[in-house]
mmCIF file of C-alpha atoms in Angstrom:
data_model
loop_
_atom_site.group_PDB
_atom_site.id
_atom_site.type_symbol
_atom_site.label_atom_id
_atom_site.label_comp_id
_atom_site.label_asym_id
_atom_site.label_seq_id
_atom_site.Cartn_x
_atom_site.Cartn_y
_atom_site.Cartn_z
ATOM 1 C CA VAL A 1 -22.559 -19.647 -18.812
ATOM 2 C CA LEU A 2 -21.993 -17.491 -21.899
ATOM 3 C CA PHE A 3 -21.388 -19.505 -25.065
ATOM 4 C CA ASP A 4 -19.948 -17.802 -28.179
ATOM 5 C CA LEU A 5 -20.088 -20.037 -31.265
ATOM 6 C CA LYS A 6 -18.043 -19.156 -34.347
ATOM 7 C CA ILE A 7 -19.990 -20.498 -37.293
ATOM 8 C CA ILE A 8 -18.754 -20.353 -40.865
ATOM 9 C CA GLU A 9 -21.594 -21.603 -43.107
ATOM 10 C CA GLU A 10 -22.813 -19.767 -46.219
ATOM 11 C CA ASN A 11 -26.278 -21.302 -45.997
ATOM 12 C CA PHE A 12 -26.704 -21.043 -42.192
ATOM 13 C CA ASP A 13 -30.271 -21.645 -40.998
ATOM 14 C CA GLU A 14 -30.128 -22.072 -37.247
ATOM 15 C CA ALA A 15 -28.120 -23.364 -34.267
ATOM 16 C CA THR A 16 -29.649 -25.413 -31.442
ATOM 17 C CA TYR A 17 -28.449 -26.888 -28.165
ATOM 18 C CA GLU A 18 -29.430 -29.791 -25.970
ATOM 19 C CA ILE A 19 -28.387 -30.357 -22.397
ATOM 20 C CA THR A 20 -28.115 -34.121 -22.564
ATOM 21 C CA SER A 21 -27.356 -34.461 -18.880
ATOM 22 C CA ASP A 22 -30.857 -33.084 -17.988
ATOM 23 C CA SER A 23 -33.425 -35.565 -16.775
ATOM 24 C CA ARG A 24 -35.616 -34.704 -19.782
ATOM 25 C CA PRO A 25 -33.307 -33.362 -22.507
ATOM 26 C CA SER A 26 -34.817 -31.474 -25.438
ATOM 27 C CA GLU A 27 -33.366 -29.593 -28.353
ATOM 28 C CA ARG A 28 -33.713 -25.803 -27.892
ATOM 29 C CA LEU A 29 -33.070 -22.874 -30.222
ATOM 30 C CA PHE A 30 -29.679 -21.212 -29.778
ATOM 31 C CA CYS A 31 -29.846 -18.642 -32.623
ATOM 32 C CA THR A 32 -31.219 -18.013 -36.135
ATOM 33 C CA SER A 33 -28.838 -15.310 -37.313
ATOM 34 C CA LEU A 34 -25.140 -14.591 -37.134
ATOM 35 C CA ARG A 35 -23.243 -11.420 -36.412
ATOM 36 C CA ASP A 36 -19.744 -11.521 -37.940
ATOM 37 C CA ASN A 37 -19.964 -15.348 -38.006
ATOM 38 C CA HIS A 38 -20.745 -15.465 -34.284
ATOM 39 C CA CYS A 39 -23.744 -16.540 -32.251
ATOM 40 C CA LYS A 40 -23.871 -15.810 -28.472
ATOM 41 C CA LYS A 41 -26.216 -16.937 -25.729
ATOM 42 C CA THR A 42 -26.171 -17.432 -21.997
ATOM 43 C CA ILE A 43 -27.358 -20.857 -20.842
ATOM 44 C CA SER A 44 -28.305 -21.628 -17.222
ATOM 45 C CA PHE A 45 -27.864 -25.050 -15.714
ATOM 46 C CA ARG A 46 -29.748 -26.795 -12.924
ATOM 47 C CA GLY A 47 -27.901 -28.511 -10.131
ATOM 48 C CA THR A 48 -24.216 -29.226 -9.947
ATOM 49 C CA GLY A 49 -22.115 -30.316 -12.915
ATOM 50 C CA PRO A 50 -20.801 -31.701 -14.961
ATOM 51 C CA HIS A 51 -23.281 -30.871 -17.741
ATOM 52 C CA ARG A 52 -23.124 -32.231 -21.277
ATOM 53 C CA VAL A 53 -24.285 -29.835 -23.982
ATOM 54 C CA VAL A 54 -24.661 -30.751 -27.661
ATOM 55 C CA PHE A 55 -24.657 -27.878 -30.127
ATOM 56 C CA ARG A 56 -26.057 -28.475 -33.623
ATOM 57 C CA VAL A 57 -25.754 -26.185 -36.634
ATOM 58 C CA TYR A 58 -28.228 -26.595 -39.496
ATOM 59 C CA ASP A 59 -27.983 -25.283 -43.031
ATOM 60 C CA GLU A 60 -30.932 -24.317 -45.241
ATOM 61 C CA ALA A 61 -31.013 -27.826 -46.753
ATOM 62 C CA GLY A 62 -31.494 -29.398 -43.302
ATOM 63 C CA ASN A 63 -27.980 -30.840 -43.020
ATOM 64 C CA SER A 64 -26.353 -30.532 -39.604
ATOM 65 C CA VAL A 65 -23.155 -30.943 -37.697
ATOM 66 C CA ALA A 66 -22.957 -31.466 -33.946
ATOM 67 C CA GLN A 67 -20.353 -30.835 -31.228
ATOM 68 C CA GLU A 68 -20.606 -31.938 -27.609
ATOM 69 C CA VAL A 69 -18.996 -29.940 -24.768
ATOM 70 C CA LEU A 70 -18.658 -30.688 -21.080
ATOM 71 C CA VAL A 71 -19.301 -27.842 -18.659
ATOM 72 C CA GLY A 72 -18.364 -27.823 -14.954
#
């Protein structure tokens, strides 16, 4: 599934994702740079859905904001 995140953050550091519905969830890198305030990546899922994905955006100071989405 292709995800396209629109991120507006002056001090953007990185974006991560975690598939919390996995049997062993772990935070993975989504992107470290933006192109026109966007970050795109294709994520593959194992098994049938639904799948819960948590996206986190970090700034250079280490602050973060998270958003959960349900896929499938």
